[in-house]
Tab-separated table of C-alpha atoms and ligand atoms in Angstrom:
chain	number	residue	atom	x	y	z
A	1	UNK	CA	173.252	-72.775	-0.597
A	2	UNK	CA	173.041	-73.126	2.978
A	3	UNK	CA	170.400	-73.457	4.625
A	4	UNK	CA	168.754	-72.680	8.278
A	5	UNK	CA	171.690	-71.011	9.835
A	6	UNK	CA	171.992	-68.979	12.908
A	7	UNK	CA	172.070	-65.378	12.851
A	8	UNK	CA	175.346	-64.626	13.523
A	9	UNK	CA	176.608	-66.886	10.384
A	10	UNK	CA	173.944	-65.253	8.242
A	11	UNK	CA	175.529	-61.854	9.027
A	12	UNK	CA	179.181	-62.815	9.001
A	13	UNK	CA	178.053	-64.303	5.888
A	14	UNK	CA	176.612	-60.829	4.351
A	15	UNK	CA	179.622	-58.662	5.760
A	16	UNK	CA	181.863	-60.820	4.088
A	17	UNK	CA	179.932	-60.645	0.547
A	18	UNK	CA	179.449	-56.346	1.621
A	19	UNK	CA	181.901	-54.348	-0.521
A	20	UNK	CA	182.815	-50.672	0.653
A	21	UNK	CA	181.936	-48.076	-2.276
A	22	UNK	CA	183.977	-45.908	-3.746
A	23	UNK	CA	184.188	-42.028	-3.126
A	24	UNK	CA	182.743	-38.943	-4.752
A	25	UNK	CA	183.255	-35.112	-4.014
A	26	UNK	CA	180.255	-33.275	-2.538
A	27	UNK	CA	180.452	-29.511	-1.743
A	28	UNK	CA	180.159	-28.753	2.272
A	29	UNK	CA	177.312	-27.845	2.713
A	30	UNK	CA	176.139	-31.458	0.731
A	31	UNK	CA	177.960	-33.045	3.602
A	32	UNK	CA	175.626	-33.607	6.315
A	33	UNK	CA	175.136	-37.398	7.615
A	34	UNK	CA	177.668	-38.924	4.961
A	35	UNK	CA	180.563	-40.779	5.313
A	36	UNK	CA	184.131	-38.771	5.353
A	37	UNK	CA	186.396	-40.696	2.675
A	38	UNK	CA	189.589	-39.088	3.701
A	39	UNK	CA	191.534	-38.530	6.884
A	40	UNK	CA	191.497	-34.713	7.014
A	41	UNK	CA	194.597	-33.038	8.343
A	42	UNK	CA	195.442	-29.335	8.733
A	43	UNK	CA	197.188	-26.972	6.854
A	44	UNK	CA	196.192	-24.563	9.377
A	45	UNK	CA	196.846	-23.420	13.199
A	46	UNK	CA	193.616	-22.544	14.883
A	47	UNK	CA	193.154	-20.476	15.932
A	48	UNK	CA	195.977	-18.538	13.888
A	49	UNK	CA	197.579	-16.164	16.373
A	50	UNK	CA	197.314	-15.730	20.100
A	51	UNK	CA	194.023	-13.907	20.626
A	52	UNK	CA	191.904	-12.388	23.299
A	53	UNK	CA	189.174	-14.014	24.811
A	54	UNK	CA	187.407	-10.681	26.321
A	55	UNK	CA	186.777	-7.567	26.003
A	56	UNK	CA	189.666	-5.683	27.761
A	57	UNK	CA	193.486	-4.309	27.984
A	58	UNK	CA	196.254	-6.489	27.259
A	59	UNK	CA	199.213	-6.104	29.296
A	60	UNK	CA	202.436	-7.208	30.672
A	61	UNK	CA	201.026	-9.169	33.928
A	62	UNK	CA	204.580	-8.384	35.426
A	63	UNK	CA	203.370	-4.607	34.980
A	64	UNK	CA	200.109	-5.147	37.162
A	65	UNK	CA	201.440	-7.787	39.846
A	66	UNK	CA	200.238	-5.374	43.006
A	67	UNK	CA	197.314	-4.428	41.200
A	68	UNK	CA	194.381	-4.789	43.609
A	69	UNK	CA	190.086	-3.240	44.107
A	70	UNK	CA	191.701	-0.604	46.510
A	71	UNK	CA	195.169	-0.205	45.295
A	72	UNK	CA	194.687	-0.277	41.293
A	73	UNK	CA	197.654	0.608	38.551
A	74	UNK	CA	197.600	3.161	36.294
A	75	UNK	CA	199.170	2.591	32.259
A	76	UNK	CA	199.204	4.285	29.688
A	77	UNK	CA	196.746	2.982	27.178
A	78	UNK	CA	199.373	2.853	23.539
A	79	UNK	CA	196.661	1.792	21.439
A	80	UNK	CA	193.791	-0.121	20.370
A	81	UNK	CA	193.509	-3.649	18.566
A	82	UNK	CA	190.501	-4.119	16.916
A	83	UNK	CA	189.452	-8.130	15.810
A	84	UNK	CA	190.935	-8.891	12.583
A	85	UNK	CA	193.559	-6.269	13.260
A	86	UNK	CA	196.829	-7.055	10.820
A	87	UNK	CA	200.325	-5.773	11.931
A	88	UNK	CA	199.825	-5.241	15.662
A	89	UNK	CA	202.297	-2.916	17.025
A	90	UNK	CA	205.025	-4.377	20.084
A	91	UNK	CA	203.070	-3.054	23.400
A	92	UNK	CA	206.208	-1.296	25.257
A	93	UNK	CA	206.571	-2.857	28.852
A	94	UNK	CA	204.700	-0.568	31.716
A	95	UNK	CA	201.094	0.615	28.884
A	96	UNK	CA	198.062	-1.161	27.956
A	97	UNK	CA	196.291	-1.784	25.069
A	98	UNK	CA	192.436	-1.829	24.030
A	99	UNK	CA	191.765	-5.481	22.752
A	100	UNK	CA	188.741	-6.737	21.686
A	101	UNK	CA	187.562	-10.633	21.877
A	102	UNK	CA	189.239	-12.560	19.264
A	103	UNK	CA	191.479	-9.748	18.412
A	104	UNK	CA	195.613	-10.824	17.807
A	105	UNK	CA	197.572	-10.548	20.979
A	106	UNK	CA	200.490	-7.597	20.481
A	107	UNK	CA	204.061	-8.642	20.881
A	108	UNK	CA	205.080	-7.650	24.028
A	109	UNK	CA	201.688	-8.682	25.916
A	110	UNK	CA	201.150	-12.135	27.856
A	111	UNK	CA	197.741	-11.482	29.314
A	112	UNK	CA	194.072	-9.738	29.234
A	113	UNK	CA	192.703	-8.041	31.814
A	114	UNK	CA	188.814	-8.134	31.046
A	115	UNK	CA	187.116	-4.930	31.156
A	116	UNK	CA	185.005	-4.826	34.435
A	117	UNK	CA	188.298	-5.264	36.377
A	118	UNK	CA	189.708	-2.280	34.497
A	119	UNK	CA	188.537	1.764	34.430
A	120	UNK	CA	189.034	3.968	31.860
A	121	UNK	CA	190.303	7.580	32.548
A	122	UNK	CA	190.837	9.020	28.971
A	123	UNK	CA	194.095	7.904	27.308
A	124	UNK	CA	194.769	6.076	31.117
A	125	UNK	CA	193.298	2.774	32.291
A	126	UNK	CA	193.501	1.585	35.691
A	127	UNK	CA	193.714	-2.215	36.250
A	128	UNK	CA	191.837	-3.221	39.455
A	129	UNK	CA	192.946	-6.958	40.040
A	130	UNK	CA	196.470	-8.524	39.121
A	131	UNK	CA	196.269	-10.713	36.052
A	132	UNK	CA	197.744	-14.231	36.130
A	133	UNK	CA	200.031	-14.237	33.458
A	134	UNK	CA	198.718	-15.870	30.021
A	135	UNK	CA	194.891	-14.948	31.544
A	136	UNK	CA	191.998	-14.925	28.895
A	137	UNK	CA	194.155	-15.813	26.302
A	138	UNK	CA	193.619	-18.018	23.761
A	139	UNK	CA	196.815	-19.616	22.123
A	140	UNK	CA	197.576	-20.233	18.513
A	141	UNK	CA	197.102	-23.308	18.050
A	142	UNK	CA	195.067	-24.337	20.849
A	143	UNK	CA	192.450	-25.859	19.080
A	144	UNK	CA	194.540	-27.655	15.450
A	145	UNK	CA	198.065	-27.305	15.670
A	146	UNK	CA	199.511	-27.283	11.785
A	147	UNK	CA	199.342	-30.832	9.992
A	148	UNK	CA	196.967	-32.651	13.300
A	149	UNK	CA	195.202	-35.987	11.451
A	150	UNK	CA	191.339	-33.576	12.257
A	151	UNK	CA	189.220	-36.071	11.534
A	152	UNK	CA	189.483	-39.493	10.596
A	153	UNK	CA	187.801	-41.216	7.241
A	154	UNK	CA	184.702	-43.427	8.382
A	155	UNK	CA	183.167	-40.866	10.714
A	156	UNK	CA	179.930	-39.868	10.456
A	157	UNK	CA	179.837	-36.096	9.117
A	158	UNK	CA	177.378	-33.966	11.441
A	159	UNK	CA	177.525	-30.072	11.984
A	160	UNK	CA	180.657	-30.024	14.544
A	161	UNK	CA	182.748	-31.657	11.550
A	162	UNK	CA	181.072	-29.281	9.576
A	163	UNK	CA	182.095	-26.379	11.062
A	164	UNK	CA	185.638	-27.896	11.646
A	165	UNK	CA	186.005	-28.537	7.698
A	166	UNK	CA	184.513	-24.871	7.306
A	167	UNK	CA	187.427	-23.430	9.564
A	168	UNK	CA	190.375	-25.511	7.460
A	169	UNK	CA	189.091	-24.047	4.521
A	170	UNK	CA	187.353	-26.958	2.572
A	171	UNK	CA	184.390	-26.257	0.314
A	172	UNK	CA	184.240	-29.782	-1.336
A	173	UNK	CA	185.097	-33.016	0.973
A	174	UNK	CA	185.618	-36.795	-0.360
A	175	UNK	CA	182.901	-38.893	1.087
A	176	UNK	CA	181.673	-42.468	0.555
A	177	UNK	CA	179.102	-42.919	-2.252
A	178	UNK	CA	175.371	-43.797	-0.599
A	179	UNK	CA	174.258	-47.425	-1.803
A	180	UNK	CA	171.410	-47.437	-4.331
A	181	UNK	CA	168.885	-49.454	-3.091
A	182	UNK	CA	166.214	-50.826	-5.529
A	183	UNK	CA	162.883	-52.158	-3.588
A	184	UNK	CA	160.226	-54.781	-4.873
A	185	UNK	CA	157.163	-55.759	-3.392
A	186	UNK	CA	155.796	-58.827	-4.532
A	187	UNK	CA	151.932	-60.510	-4.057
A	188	UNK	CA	148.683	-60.199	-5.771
A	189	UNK	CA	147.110	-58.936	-2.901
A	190	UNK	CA	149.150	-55.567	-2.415
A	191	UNK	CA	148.139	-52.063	-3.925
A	192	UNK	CA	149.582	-49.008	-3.402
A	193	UNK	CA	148.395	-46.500	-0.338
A	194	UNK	CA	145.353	-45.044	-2.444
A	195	UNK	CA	144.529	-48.316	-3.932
A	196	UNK	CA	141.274	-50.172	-3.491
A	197	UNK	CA	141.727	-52.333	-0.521
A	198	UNK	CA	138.256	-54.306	-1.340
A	199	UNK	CA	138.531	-57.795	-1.270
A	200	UNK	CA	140.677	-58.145	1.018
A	201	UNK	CA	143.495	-56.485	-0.411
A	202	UNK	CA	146.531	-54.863	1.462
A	203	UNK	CA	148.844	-51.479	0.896
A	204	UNK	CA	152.015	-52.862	0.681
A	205	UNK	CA	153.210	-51.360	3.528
A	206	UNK	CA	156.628	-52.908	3.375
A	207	UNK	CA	157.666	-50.389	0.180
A	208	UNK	CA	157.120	-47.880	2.416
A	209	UNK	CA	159.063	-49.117	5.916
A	210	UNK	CA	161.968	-50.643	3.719
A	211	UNK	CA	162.324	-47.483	1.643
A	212	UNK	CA	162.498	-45.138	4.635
A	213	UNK	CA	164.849	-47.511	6.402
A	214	UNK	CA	167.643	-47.467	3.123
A	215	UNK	CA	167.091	-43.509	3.477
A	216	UNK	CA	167.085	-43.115	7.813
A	217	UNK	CA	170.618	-44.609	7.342
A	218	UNK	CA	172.069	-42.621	3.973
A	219	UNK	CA	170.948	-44.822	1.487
A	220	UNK	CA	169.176	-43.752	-1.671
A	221	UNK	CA	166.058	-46.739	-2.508
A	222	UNK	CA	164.953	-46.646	-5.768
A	223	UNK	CA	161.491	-48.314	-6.070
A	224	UNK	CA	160.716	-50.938	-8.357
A	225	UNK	CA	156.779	-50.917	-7.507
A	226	UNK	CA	154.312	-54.221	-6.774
A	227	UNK	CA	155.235	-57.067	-8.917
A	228	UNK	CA	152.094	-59.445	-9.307
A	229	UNK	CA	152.623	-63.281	-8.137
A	230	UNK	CA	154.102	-64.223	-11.545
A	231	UNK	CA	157.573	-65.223	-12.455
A	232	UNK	CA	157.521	-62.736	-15.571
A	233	UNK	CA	156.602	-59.580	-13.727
A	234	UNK	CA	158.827	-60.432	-10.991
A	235	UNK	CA	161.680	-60.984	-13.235
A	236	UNK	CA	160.543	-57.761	-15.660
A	237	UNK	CA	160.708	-55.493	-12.055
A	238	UNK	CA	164.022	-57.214	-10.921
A	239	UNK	CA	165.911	-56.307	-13.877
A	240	UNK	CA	165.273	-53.149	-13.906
A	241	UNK	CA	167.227	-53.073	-10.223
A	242	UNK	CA	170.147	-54.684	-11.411
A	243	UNK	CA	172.348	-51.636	-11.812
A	244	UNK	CA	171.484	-50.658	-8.110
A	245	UNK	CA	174.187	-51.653	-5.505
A	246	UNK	CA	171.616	-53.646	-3.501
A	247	UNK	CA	168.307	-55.359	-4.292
A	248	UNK	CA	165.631	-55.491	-1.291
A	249	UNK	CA	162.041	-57.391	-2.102
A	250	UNK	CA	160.013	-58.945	0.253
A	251	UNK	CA	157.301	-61.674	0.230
A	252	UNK	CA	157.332	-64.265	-1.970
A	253	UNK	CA	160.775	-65.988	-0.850
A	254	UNK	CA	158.932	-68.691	1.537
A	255	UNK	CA	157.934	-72.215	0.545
A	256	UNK	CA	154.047	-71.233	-0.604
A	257	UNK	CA	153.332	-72.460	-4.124
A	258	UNK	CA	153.200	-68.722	-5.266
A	259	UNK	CA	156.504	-67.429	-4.146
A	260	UNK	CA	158.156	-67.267	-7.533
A	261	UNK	CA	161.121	-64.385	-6.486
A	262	UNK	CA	163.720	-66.943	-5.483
A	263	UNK	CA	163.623	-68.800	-8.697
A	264	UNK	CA	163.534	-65.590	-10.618
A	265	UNK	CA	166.571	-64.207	-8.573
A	266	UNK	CA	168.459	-67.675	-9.491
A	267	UNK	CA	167.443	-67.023	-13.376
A	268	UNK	CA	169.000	-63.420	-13.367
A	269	UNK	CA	172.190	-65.305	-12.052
A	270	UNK	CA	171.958	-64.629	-8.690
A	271	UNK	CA	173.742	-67.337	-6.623
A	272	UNK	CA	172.031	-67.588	-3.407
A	273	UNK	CA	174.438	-67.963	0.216
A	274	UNK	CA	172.090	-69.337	2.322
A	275	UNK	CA	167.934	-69.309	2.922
A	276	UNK	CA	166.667	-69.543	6.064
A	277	UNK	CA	167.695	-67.807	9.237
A	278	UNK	CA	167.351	-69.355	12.679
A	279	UNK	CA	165.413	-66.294	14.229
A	280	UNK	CA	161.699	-65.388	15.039
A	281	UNK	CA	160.369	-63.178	12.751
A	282	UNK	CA	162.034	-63.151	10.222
A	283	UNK	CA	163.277	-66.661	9.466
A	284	UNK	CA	162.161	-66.709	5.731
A	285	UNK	CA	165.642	-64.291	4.802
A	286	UNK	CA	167.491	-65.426	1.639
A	287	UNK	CA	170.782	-63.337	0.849
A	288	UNK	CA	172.690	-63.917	-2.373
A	289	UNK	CA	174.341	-61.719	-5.034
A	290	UNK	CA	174.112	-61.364	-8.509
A	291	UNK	CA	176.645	-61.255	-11.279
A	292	UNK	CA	179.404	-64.542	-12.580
A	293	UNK	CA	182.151	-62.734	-10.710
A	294	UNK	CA	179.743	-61.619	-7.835
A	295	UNK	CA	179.897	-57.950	-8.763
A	296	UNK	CA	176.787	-57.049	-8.649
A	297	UNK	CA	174.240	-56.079	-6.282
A	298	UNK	CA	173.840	-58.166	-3.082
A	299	UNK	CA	170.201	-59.503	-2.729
A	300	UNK	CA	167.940	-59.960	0.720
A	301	UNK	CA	165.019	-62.051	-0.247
A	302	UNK	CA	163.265	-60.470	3.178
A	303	UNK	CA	160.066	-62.362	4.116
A	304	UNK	CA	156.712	-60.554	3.517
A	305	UNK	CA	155.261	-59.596	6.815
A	306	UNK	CA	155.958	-56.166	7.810
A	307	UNK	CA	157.730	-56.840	11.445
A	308	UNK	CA	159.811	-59.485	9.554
A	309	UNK	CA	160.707	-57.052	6.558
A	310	UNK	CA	161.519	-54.565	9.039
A	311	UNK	CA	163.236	-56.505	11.460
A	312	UNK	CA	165.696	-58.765	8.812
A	313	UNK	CA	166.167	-55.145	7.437
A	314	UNK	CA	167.340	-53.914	10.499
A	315	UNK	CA	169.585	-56.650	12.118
A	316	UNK	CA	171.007	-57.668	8.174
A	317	UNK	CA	170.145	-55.273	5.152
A	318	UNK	CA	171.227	-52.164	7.720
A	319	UNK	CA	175.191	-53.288	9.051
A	320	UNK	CA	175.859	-53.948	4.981
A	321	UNK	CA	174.393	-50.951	3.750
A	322	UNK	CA	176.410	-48.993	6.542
A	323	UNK	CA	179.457	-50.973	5.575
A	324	UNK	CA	178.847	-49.672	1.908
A	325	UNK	CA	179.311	-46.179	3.124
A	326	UNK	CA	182.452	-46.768	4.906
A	327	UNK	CA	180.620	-46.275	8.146
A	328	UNK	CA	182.642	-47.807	11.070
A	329	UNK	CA	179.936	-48.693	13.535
A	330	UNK	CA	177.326	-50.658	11.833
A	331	UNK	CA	175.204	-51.910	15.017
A	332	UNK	CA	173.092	-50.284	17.287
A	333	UNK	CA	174.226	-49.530	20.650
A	334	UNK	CA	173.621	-52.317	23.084
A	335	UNK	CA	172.068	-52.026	26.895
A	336	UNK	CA	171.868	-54.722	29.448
A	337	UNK	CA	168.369	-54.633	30.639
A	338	UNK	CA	166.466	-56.586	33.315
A	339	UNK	CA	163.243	-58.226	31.915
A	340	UNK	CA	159.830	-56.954	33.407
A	341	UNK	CA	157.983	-60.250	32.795
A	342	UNK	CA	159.197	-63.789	32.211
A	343	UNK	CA	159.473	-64.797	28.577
A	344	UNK	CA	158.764	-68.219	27.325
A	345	UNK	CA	159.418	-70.264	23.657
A	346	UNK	CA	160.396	-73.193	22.339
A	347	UNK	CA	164.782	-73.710	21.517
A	348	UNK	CA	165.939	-73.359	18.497
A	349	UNK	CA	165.352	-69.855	17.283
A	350	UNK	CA	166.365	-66.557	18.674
A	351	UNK	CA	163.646	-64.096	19.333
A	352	UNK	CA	164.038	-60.612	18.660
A	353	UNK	CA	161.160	-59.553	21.153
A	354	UNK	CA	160.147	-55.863	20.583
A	355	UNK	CA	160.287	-53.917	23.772
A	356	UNK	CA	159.794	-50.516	25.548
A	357	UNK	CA	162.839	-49.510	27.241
A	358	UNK	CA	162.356	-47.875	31.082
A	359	UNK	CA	165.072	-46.086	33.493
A	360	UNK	CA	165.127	-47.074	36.666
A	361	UNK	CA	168.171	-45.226	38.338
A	362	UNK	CA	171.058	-46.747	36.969
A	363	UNK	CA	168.888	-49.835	35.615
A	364	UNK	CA	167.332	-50.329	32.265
A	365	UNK	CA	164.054	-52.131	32.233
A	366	UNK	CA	162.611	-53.621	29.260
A	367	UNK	CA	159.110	-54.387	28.614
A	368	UNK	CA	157.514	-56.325	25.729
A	369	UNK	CA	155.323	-54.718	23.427
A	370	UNK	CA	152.554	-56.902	23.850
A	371	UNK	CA	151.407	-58.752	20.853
A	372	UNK	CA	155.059	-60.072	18.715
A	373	UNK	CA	152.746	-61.689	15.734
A	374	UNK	CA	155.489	-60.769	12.984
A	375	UNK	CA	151.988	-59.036	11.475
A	376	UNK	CA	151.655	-56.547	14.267
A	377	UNK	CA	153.246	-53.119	13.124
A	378	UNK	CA	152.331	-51.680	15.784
A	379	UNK	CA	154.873	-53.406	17.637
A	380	UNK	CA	157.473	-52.049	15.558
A	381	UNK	CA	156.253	-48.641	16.703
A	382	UNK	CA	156.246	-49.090	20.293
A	383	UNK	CA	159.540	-50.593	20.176
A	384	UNK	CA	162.457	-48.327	21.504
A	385	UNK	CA	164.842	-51.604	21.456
A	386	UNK	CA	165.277	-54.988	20.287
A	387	UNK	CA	165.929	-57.935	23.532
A	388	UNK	CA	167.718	-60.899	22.217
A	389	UNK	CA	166.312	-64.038	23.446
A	390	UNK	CA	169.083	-66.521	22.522
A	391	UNK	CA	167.961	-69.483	20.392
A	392	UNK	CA	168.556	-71.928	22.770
A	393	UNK	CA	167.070	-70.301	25.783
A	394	UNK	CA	163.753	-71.298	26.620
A	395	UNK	CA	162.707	-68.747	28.913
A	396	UNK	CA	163.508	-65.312	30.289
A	397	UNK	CA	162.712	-65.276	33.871
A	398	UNK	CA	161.118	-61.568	34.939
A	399	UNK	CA	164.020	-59.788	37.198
A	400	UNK	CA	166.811	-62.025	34.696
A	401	UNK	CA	168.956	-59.500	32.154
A	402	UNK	CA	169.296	-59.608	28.605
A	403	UNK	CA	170.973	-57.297	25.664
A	404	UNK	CA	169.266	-55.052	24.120
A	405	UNK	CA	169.491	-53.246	20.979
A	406	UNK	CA	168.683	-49.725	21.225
A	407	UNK	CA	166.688	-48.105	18.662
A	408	UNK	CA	165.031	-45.107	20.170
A	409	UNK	CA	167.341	-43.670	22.978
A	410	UNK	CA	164.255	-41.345	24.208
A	411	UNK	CA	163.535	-43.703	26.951
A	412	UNK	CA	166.825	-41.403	28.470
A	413	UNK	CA	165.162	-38.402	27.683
A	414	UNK	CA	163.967	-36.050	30.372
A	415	UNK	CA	161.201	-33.326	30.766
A	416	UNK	CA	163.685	-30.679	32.033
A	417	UNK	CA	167.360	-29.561	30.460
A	418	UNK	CA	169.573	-31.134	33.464
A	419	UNK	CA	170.440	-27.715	34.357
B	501	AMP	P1	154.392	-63.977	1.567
B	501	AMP	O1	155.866	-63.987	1.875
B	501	AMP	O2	154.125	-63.550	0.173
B	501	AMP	O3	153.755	-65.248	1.954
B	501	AMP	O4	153.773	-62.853	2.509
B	501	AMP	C1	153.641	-63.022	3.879
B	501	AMP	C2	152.654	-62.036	4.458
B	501	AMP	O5	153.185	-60.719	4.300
B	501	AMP	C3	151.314	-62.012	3.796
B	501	AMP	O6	150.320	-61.820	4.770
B	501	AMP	C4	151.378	-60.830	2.873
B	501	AMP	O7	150.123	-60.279	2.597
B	501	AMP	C5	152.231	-59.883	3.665
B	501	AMP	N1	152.944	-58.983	2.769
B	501	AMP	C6	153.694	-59.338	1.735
B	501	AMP	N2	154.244	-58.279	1.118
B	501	AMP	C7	153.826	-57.203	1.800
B	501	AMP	C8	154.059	-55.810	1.658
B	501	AMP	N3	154.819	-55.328	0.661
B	501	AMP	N4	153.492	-54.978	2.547
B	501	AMP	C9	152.733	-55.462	3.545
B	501	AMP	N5	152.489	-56.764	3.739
B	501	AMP	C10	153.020	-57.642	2.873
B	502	MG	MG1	152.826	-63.364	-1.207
């Protein structure tokens, strides 16, 4: 096992220990926010047939060329097409014919004349303004031409896809399976949220912040409740988590004389990577999987308070469990930002320093949240991004740029539509 190692090892270290899950079939309208598990390409030409994109008269536009407001052309109007017509008749050079949007071009016809440039006189129609030829027409194929690669396996299914698989004709879709994640809290002092916090005792907060975390990214958790500070208990709850892709508990993985859960995890045959992560919070983090042949579930030891739960969830637990599902992006999307006030610590750790994230034309300012104690949640709260401060840096100087992580991108939002 190592031990104390920098951040980026630590992940490297996970991704390379992260198996991708297998697939399942989910109907479409199961679909939303999963993973696709196939590379979807068309049997179909959309759309399927030339087709009108007003209201109007298709024509020849050879037939209309001198057609102008004061000098219009008359045609003949032949007949009418209806959307979802079927067997369209040829329109004979020199008449018109009633279309309606989306209805199938006729043979014969290159172009649409949309109605307010047209007038109707009873089986005539005069056309008031000379149509470019192939005018408010949309072509076969314009949108998926017959066998185009759609959309590719690894995105990220939301309603456009949706609607795109709904057009091909798929009711069921291969996607990746969502990791089960099984989450222990461990310490005599926790109870759950209507507990009685007398004493001194705490909700354990952390079941609640990891277990929405697994599902804000498509995981499923699966709790395992509050084990007391006792090897037996802790090993009892474990167990019951080993069928689970992943294991998540926090607390009791630190050096204290009560923090049983790395021995237990070394009992159920869990061989531990590394404990001990060069960052600040969260440097308690051990990682490790279970199994003789390392095919069971991965294991994060995360340490117990909640900003270091929720941060070593976010920068270690999340990129694996999004690598599970196939996902290709499994970071957050990263700003340069200039510091608001100067930033001081000691080397040898990198800070993740919660901050509030600020426009300022084309700048991004970033402020800290105030208070960073790793037992201040309501940092986490405030926090629309994450500011590396690099472990050997010792200080940020106000005006100086760093990277951000961005976790909330309403800092861009605005009070009026942009239009
Ligand atoms: P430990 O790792 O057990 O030393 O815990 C470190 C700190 O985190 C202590 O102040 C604990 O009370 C707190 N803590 C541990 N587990 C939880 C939890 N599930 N929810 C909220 N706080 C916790
Ligand atoms: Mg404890």
């Amino acid at each position: 096992m190592k031990r104390d190692i920098p951040a980026a090892e630590a992940l490297a270290q996970i991704l390379s220990e992260t198996p991708v899950l297998g697939f399942e079939t989910v109907s479409l309208g199961e679909t939303l926010g999963r993973v696709l598990g196939e590379d979807v390409r068309s049997a179909r030409v959309l759309p399927p047939a030339d087709n009108s994109a007003m209201d109007g008269y298709a024509v020849c536009a050879a037939d209309c060329a001198r057609a102008s407001e004061g000098a219009p052309v008359w045609l003949p109007v032949a007949f009418d097409v209806p959307a979802g017509s079927a067997d369209v008749p040829r329109l004979a050079r020199g008449s018109a014919a009633r279309i309606l949007t989306g209805a199938p071009l006729p043979p014969g016809a290159d172009s649409v004349v949309r109605q307010e440039d047209t007038e109707r006189d009873g089986e005539r129609v005069a056309i008031r303004a000379a149509p470019e030829a192939g005018v408010n027409v949309r072509r076969a194929g314009e949108d998926v031409e017959a066998g185009e690669l759609v959309l590719e396996a690894g995105v990220r299914i939301g309603p456009a896809q949706i609607g795109m698989l709904a057009s091909l004709g798929r009711t069921v879709v291969a996607v990746h399976q969502r990791p089960r994640v099984a989450v222990l809290s461990g310490g005599d002092e926790l109870v759950e949220p209507d507990g009685d916090v007398a004493g001194g005792r705490i909700v354990s907060s952390n079941s609640w912040s990891i277990a929405a975390q697994c599902r804000e990214l498509g995981a499923e958790p699966v709790y395992l409740g509050i084990a007391r500070d006792a090897p037996d208990e802790i090993e009892r709850r474990l167990r019951a988590g080993l069928s689970a892709d992943v294991i998540v508990s926090s607390a009791g993985v630190s050096v204290g004389d009560r923090d049983f859960v790395r021995g237990v995890l070394e009992k159920l045959g869990c061989r531990l990577h590394f404990w001990g992560v060069r960052i600040r919070p969260g440097f308690p983090l051990a990682f490790g999987r279970i199994g003789e042949d390392a095919r069971g579930p991965l294991v994060f030891g995360l340490p117990g308070n909640p900003v270091s739960a929720m941060m070593t969830f976010e920068q270690f637990v999340r990129p694996a469990l999004l690598r599970m599902q196939g996902a290709r992006r499994l970071h957050r999307p990263l700003v340069r930002a200039q510091l608001a006030e100067t930033l001081r610590k000691k080397p040898g750790r990198m800070h993740l320093v919660r901050v509030t994230l600020e426009r300022d034309g084309e700048t991004v300012i970033a402020h800290s949240t105030g208070n960073q104690s790793s037992g201040v949640l309501k940092s986490m709260i405030r926090a629309q991004g994450i500011l590396i401060f690099p472990a050997e840096a010792s200080d940020l100087a106000a005006g100086a740029s760093a990277m951000v992580q961005v976790l909330d991108a309403d800092f861009l939002a605005a009070d009026a539509p942009g239009f």
